Coordinates of C-alpha atoms and ligand atoms in Angstrom, one line a residue:
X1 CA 102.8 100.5 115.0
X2 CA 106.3 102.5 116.3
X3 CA 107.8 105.8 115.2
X4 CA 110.1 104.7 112.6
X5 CA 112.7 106.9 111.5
X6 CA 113.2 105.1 108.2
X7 CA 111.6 102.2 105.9
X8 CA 111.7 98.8 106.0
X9 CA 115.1 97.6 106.3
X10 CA 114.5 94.0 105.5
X11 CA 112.1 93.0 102.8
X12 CA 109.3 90.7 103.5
X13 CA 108.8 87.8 101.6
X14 CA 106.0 86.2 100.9
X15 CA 104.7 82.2 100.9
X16 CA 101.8 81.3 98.9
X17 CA 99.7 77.9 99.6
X18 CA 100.9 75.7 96.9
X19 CA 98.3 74.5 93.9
X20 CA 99.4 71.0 93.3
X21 CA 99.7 71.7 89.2
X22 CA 102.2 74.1 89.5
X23 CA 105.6 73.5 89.1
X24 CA 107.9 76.6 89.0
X25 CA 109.0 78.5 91.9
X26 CA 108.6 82.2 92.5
X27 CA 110.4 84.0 95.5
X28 CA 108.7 87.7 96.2
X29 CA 110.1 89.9 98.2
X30 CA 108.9 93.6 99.3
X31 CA 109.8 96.7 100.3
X32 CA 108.4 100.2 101.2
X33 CA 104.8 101.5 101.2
X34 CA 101.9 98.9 102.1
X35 CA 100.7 99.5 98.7
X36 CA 103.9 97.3 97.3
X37 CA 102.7 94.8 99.6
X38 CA 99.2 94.9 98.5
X39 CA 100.6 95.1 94.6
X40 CA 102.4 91.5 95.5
X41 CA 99.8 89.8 96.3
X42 CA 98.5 90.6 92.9
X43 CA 101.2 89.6 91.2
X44 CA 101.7 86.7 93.1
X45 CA 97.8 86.2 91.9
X46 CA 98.7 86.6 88.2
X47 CA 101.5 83.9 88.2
X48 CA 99.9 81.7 90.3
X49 CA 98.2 81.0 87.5
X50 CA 101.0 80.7 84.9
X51 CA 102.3 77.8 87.1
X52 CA 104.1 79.1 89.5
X53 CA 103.6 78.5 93.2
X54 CA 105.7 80.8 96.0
X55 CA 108.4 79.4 98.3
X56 CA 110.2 81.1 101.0
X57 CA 113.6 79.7 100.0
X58 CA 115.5 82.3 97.7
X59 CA 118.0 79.1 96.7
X60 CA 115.1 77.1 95.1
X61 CA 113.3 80.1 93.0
X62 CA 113.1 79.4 89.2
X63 CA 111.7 83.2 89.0
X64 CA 113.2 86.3 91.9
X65 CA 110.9 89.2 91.7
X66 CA 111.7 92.0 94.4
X67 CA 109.2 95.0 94.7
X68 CA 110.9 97.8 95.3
X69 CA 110.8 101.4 96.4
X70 CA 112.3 104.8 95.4
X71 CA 111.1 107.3 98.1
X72 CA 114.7 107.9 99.8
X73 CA 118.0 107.2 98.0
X74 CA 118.3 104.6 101.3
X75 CA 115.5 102.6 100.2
X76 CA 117.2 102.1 96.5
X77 CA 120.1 101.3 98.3
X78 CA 118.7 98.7 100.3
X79 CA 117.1 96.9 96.8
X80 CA 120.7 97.3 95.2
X81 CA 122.5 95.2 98.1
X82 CA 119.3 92.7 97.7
X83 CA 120.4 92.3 94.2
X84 CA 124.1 91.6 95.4
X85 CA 122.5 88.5 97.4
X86 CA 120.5 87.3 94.4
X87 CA 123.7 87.7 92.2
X88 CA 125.5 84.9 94.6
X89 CA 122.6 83.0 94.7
X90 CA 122.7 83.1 91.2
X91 CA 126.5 81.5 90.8
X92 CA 124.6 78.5 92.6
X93 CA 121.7 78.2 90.3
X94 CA 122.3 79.6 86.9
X95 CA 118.8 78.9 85.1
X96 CA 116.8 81.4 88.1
X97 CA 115.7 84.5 86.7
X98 CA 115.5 88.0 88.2
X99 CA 112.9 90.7 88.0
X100 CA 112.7 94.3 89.4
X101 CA 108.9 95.4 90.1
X102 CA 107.6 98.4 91.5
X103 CA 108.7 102.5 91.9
X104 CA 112.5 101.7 90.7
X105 CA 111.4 99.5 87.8
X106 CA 109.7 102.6 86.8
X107 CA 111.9 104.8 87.4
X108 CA 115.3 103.4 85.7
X109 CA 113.6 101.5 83.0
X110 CA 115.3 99.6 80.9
X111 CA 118.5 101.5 82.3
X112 CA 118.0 98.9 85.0
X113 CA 119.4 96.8 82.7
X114 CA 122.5 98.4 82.2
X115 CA 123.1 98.8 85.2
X116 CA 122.4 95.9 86.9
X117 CA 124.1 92.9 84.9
X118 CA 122.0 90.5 87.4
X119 CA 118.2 91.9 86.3
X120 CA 116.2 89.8 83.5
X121 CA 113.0 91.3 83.7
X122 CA 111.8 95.3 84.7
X123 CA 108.3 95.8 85.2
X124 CA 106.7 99.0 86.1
X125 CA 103.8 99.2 88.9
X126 CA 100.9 99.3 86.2
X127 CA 102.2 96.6 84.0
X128 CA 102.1 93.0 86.0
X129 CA 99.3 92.2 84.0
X130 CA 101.8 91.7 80.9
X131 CA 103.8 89.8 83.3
X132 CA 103.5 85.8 81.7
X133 CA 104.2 87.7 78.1
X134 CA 107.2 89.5 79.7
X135 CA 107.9 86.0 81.6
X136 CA 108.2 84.2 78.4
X137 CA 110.2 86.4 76.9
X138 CA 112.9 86.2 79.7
X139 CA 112.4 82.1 79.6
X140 CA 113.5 82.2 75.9
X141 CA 116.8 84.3 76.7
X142 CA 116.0 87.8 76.3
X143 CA 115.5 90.5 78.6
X144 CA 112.0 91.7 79.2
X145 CA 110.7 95.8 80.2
X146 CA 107.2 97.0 80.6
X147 CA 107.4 100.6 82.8
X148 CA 104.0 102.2 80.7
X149 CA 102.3 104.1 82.8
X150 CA 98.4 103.7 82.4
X151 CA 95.1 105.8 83.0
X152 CA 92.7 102.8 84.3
X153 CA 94.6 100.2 85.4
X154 CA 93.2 99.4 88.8
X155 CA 93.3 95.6 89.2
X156 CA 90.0 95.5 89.8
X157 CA 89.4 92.3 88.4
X158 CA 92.3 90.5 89.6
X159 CA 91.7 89.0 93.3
X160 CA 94.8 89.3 95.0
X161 CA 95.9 85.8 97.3
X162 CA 96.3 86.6 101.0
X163 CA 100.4 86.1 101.4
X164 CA 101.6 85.8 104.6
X165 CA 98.3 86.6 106.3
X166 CA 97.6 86.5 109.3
X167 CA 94.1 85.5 108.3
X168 CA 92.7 88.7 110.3
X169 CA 93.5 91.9 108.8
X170 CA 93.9 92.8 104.8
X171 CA 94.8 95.8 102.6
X172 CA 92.6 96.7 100.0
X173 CA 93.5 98.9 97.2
X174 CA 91.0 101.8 96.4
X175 CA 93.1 104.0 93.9
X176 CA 96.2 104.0 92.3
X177 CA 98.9 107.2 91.5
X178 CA 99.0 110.5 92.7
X179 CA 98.1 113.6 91.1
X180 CA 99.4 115.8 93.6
X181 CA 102.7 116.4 92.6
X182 CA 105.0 117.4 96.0
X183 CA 107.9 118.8 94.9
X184 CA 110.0 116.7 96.8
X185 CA 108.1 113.1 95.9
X186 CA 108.8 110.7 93.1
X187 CA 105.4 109.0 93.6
X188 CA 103.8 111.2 90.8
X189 CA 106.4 110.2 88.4
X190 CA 106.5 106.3 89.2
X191 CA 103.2 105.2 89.9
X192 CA 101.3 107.6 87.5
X193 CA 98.3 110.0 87.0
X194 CA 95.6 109.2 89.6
X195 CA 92.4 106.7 89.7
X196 CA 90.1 105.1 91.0
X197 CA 88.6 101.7 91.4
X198 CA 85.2 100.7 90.8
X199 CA 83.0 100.7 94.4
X200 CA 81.8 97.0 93.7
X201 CA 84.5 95.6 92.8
X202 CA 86.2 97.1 96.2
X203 CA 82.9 95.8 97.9
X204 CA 83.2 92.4 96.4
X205 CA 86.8 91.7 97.3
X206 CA 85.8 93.1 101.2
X207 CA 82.7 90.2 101.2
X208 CA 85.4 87.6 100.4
X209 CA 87.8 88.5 102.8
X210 CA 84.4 88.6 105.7
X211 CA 83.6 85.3 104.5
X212 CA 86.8 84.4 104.7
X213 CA 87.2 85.1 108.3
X214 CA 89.1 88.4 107.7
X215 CA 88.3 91.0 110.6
X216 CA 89.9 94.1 109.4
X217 CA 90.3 96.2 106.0
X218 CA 92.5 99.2 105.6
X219 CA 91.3 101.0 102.7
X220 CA 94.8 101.8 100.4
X221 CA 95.9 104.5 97.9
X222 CA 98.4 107.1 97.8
X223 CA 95.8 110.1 98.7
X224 CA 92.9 107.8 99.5
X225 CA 90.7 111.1 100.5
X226 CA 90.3 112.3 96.7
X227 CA 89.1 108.7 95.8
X228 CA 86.2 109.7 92.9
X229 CA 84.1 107.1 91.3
X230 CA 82.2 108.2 88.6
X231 CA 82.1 105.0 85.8
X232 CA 85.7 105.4 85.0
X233 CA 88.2 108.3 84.2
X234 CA 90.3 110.6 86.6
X235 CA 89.5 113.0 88.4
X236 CA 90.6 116.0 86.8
X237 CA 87.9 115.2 84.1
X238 CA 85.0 114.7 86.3
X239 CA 83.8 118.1 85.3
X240 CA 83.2 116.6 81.7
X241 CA 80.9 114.0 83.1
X242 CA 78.0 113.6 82.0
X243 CA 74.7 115.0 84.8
X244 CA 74.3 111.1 85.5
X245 CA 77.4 110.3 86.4
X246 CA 77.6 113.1 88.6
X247 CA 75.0 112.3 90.8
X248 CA 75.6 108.8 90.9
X249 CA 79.4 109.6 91.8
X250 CA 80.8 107.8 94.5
X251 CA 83.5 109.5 96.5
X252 CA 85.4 108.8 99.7
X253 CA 83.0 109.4 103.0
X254 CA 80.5 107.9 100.2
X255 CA 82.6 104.8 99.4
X256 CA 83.4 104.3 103.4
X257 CA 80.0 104.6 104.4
X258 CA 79.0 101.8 102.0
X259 CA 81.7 99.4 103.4
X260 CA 81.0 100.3 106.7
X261 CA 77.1 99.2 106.0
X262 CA 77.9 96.2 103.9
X263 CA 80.4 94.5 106.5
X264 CA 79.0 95.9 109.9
X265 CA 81.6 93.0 112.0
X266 CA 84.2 94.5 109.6
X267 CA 86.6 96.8 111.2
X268 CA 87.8 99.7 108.5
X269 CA 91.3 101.8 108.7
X270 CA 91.9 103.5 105.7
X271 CA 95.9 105.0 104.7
X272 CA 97.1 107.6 103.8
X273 CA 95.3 111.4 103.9
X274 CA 96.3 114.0 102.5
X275 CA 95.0 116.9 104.7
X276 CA 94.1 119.2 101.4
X277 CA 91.6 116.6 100.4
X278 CA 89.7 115.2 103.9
X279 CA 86.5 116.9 103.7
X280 CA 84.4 117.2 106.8
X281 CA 82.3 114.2 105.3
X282 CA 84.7 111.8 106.1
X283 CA 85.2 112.7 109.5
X284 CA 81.6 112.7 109.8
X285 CA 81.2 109.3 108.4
X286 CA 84.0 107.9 110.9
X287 CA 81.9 109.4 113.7
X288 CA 78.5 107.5 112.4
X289 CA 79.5 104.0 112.1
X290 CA 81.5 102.6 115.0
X291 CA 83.5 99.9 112.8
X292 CA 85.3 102.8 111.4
X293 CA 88.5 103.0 113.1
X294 CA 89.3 106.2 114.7
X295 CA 92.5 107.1 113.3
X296 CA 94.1 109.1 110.8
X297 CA 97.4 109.3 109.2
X298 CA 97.6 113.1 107.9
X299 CA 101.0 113.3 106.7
X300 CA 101.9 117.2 107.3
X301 CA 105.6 117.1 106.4
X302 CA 106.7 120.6 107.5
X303 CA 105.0 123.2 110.3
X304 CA 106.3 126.1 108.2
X305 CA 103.8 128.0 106.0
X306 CA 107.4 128.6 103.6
X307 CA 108.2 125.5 103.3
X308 CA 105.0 123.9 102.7
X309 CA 104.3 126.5 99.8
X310 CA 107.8 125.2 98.3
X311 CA 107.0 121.2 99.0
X312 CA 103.6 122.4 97.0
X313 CA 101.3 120.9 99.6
X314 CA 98.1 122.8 98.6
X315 CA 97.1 123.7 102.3
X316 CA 98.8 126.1 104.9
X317 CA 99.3 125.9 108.9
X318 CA 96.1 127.5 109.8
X319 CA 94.4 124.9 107.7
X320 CA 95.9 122.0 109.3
X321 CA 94.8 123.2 112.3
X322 CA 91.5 123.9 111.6
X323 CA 91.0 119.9 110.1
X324 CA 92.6 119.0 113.3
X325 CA 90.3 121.1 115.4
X326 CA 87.5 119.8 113.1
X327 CA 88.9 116.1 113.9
X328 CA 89.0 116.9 118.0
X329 CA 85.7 118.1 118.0
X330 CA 84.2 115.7 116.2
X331 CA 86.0 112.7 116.5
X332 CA 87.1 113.4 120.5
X333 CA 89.0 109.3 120.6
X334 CA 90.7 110.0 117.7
X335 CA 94.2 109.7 116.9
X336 CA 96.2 111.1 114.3
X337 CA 99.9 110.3 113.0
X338 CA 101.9 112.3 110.7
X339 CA 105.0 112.2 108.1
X340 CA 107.1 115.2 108.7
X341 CA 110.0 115.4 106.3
X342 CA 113.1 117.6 108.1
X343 CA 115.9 119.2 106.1
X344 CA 113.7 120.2 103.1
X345 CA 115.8 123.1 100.5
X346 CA 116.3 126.1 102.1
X347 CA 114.7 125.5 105.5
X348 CA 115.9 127.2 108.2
X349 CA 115.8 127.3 112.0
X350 CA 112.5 129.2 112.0
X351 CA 111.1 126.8 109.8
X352 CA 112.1 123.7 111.7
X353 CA 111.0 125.6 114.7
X354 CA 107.3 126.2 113.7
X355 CA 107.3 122.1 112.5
X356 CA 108.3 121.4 116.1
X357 CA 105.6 124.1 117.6
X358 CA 102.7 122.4 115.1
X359 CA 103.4 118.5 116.8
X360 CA 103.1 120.3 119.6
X361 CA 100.2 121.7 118.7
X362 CA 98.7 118.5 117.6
X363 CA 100.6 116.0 120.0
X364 CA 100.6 113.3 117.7
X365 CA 100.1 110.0 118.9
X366 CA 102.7 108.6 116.3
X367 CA 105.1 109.6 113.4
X368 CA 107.3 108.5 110.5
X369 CA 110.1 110.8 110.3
X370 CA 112.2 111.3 107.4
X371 CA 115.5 113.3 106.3
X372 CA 114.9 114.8 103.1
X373 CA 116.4 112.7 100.3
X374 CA 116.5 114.3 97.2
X375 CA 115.3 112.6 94.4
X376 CA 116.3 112.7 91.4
X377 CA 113.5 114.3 88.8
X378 CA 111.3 115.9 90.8
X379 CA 110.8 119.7 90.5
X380 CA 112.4 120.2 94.3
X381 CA 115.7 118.1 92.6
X382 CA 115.2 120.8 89.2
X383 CA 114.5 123.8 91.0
X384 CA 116.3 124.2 94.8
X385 CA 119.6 123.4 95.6
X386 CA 119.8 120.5 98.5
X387 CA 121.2 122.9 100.8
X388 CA 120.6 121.5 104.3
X389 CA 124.1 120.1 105.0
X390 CA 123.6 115.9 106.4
X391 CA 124.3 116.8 109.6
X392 CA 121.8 119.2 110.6
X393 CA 119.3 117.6 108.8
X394 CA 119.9 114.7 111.2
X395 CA 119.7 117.0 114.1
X396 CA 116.7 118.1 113.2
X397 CA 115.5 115.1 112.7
X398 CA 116.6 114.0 116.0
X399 CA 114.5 116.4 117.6
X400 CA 111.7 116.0 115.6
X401 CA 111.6 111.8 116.9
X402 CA 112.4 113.0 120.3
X403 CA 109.6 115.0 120.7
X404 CA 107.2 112.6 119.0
X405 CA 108.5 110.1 121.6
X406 CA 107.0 112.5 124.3
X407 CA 103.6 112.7 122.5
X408 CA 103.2 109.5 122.2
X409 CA 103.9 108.5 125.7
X410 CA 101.1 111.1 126.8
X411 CA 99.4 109.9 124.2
X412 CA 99.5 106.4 125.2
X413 CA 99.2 107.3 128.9
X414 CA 95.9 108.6 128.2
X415 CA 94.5 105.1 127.8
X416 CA 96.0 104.0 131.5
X417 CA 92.9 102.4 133.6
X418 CA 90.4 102.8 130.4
X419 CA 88.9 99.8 128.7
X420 CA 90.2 99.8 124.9
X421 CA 88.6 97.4 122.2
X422 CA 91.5 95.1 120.7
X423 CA 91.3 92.9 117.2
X424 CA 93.4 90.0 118.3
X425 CA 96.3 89.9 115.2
X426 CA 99.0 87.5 116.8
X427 CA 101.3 86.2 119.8
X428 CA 103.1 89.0 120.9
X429 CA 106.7 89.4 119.8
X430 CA 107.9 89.4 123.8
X431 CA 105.9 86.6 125.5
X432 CA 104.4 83.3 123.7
X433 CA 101.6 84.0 126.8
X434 CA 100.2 87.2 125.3
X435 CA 98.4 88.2 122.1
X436 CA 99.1 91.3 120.3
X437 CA 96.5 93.5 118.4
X438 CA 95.6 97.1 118.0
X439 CA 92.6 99.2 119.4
X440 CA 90.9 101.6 116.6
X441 CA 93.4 104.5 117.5
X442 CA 96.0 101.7 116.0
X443 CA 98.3 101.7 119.5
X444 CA 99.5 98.3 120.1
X445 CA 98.2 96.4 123.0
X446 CA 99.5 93.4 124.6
X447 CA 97.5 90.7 127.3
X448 CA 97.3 87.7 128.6
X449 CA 95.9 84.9 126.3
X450 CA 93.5 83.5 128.2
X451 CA 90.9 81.5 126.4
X452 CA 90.7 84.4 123.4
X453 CA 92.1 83.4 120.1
X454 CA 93.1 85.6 117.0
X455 CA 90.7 87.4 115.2
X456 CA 88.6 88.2 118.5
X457 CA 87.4 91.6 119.2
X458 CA 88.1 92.1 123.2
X459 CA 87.9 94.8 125.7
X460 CA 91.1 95.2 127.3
X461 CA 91.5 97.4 130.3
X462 CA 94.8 99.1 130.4
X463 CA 97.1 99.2 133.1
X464 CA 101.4 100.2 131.9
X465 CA 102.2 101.5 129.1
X466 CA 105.4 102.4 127.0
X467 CA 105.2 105.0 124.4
X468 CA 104.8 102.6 121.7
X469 CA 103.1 99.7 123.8
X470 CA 99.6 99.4 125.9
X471 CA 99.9 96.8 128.6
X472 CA 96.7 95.3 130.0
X473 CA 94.5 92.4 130.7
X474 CA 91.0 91.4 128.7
X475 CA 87.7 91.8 130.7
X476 CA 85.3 90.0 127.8
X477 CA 84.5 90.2 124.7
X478 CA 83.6 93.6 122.6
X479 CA 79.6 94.0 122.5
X480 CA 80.2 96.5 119.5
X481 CA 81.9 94.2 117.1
Ligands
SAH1 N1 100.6 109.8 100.1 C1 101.6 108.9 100.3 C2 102.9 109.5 100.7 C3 103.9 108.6 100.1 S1 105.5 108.9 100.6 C4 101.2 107.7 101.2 O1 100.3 107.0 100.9 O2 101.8 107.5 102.3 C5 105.5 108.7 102.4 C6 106.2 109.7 103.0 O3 107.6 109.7 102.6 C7 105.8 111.2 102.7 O4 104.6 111.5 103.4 C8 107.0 112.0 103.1 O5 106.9 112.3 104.4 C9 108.1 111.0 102.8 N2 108.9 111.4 101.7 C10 108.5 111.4 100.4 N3 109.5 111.8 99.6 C11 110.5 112.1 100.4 C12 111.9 112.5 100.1 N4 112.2 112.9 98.9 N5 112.7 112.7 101.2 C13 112.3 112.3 102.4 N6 111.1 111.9 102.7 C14 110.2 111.8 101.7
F3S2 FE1 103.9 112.0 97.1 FE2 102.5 114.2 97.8 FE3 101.4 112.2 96.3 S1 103.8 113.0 99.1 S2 102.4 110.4 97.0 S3 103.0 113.5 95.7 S4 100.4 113.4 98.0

């Protein structure tokens, strides 16, 4: 993975194998977090079903859904030129329909509409199960909106189809929402209160990808450390459980452990922590079972005590530190990657300052770095003026990437002449005579072919690196996977 400095700019979109019955055509496309990627696939799932099969081609699509995000104003930017594309196509093909899925279907609801003369169909992220009623609405000339919000819905039951796939590594949802309320993230407010989804049926859908040749899960939610299974509910009710449920509660170092048993040639990355909820249990766990990965993405967002008490992150400096001191000591290979948001309301040179002294601090190994966006709704949007004028945000910013850059380059230096253990994912972007893949720290690593094909597990000794990029060549197999 790079730094990235912003999200996807293109959308992926996804192909499907055909089922020979089905005759409509559905284009998907995707944007932002992996969970919107993850949430295709069930969609894709549910209509696959209602006869349609996926095509690449935008011009042949009966049906257009894009999956879209609100985190930045740039990302709902990026969906709104989409839907200038689709609008042309449209001219061309009058009968295709066009749906809006995902955090801006939520958050515009049926204004959408209004907005948008192009969109048929807006479906919020809890709702594709209503999609084929929704669907036959819009196929009888009306337009269609389903943006409730619900408690439970995890998908549980629905097993998603493997678009795009590189048939080695999958994402498997584990909760859904966010209860943490940021003040400067519409998350809360677009994909809901909070759950969780039942341990077997996250165990099941991990013994069909091993079975299926699949290599690597990452474990996905928005906040993936308070995951809390306890036969249903959210968390904030756990205390009414009853004494059985509690001790027969499954929560996060609880529900790694048991995939990490289960599938012992199944490599596990889990995304994202939120450093108020990792409990020393986790780390712990990672440390036991050597086919859980040893990297963590603890988003910090700001190094200022301030500004994280006005973002409402529930944990100050000296607490970050102490996880990461916790993580260092007991997790010596690990790596760790951060969000850090620059430009937050009111933040001033001090604060920026003590966001640069934490990464260095921490030395990262990578980054996704962000200019504060305001959004609109959220209690930052209500409550503080968005003071920080473009420009300095952008310097800030600036700095911030430039001195991740330099962390990750010692970072990645650190591996130079040391044997690394590498899932095979694909032919690398540069050379059709190397494979691509990560180590467990998640640094990409490129070598020769050789006789190795995707989905091996090889030890690679390293011997160039960029900051992004480990160069080396494979000396055998892994003996641990
Ligand atoms: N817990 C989530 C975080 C979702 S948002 C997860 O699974 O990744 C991802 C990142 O976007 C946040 O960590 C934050 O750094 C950034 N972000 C969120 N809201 C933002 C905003 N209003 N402006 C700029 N960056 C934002
Ligand atoms: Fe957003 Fe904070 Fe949740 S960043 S997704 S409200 S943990």
């Amino acid at each position: 993975m790079e730094n990235v400095i912003d999200e996807n700019k293109q959308g992926t979109s996804l192909k499907l194998a055909s089922k020979p019955d089905n005759t409509k055509k559905l284009y998907i496309e995707s944007y932002g977090c992996q969970m919107n990627f993850s949430d295709s696939e069930i969609v894709a799932s549910i209509l696959h079903k209602e006869g349609f099969n996926t095509t690449s081609q935008l011009e042949d699509a009966d049906l257009v859904l894009v999956n879209t995000c609100s985190i930045r104003d740039k990302a709902e930017q990026t969906v709104r030129k989409r839907l200038e594309k689709y609008n042309a196509v449209k001219r061309q093909n009058p009968k295709m329909k066009v749906g809006v899925l995902g955090c801006m279907a939520e958050r515009l609801k049926s204004k959408f509409l209004e907005e948008e003369k192009i969109v048929d169909l807006v479906v919020g992220p809890d709702a594709y199960k209503d999609l084929p009623n929704l669907i036959a609405e819009v196929e009888e000339g009306r337009n269609a909106v389903n943006v409730i919000l619900s408690k439970d819905e995890t998908y549980g039951d629905i097993a998603p189809v493997r678009l795009n796939s590189n048939g080695v590594s999958a994402f498997v949802s584990i909760t859904r929402g966010c209860d943490n309320m940021c003040t400067f993230c519409v998350v809360p407010f677009t994909r809901g209160r909070e759950r969780s989804r039942e341990p077997q049926s996250i165990l099941e859908e991990i013994k069909d990808l091993a079975n299926r040749g699949f290599k690597e899960v990452t474990l996905l939610g928005q906040n993936v450390d308070s995951f809390l299974w306890y036969g249903g509910g959210m968390k904030k009710d756990f205390a009414k459980a009853s004494d059985l449920q509690k001790a027969t509660a499954v929560d996060f170092a609880a529900l790694l452990e048991l995939c990490a048993k289960a599938q012992p040639k199944m490599r596990f990355r889990f995304s994202t922590s939120n450093p108020q909820d990792m409990s020393l249990d986790v780390i712990k766990t990672m440390a036991k079972y050597n086919n859980i990965c040893n990297y963590i993405h603890l988003p910090v967002q700001s190094g200022s005590d301030r500004i994280l008490k006005e973002m409402n992150r529930q944990h100050t400096r000296a607490e970050y530190f102490e996880l990461i001191d916790n993580v260092n000591k007991l997790l010596p290979d690990c790596s760790i990657s951060h969000d850090i948001i620059c430009g937050f309301p009111t933040e001033t040179e001090e604060d920026h300052k003590d966001t640069l002294s934490l990464m260095e601090y921490v030395k990262y190994s990578f980054g996704y770095m962000f200019a504060y966006s305001e959004r609109p709704g959220t209690l930052a949007a209500r409550k503080l003026d968005d003071d920080i004028p473009e420009k300095v945000k952008k310097r800030r910013l600036s700095e911030v990437v430039e001195l991740q850059q330099k962390h990750s380059l010692i970072r990645s230096k650190a591996f130079l002449n040391q044997e690394t253990e590498v899932l095979i994912e694909k032919t690398s972007k540069k050379s059709d005579s190397e494979w691509s893949g990560r180590n467990p720290q998640n640094t990409t690593v490129v070598f020769p072919k050789e006789n190795y094909k995707i989905g091996d597990f090889v030890m690679v000794k390293v011997e160039d690196c960029t900051s992004a990029t480990l160069k080396g060549k494979a000396i055998g197999y892994s003996k641990n996977m």
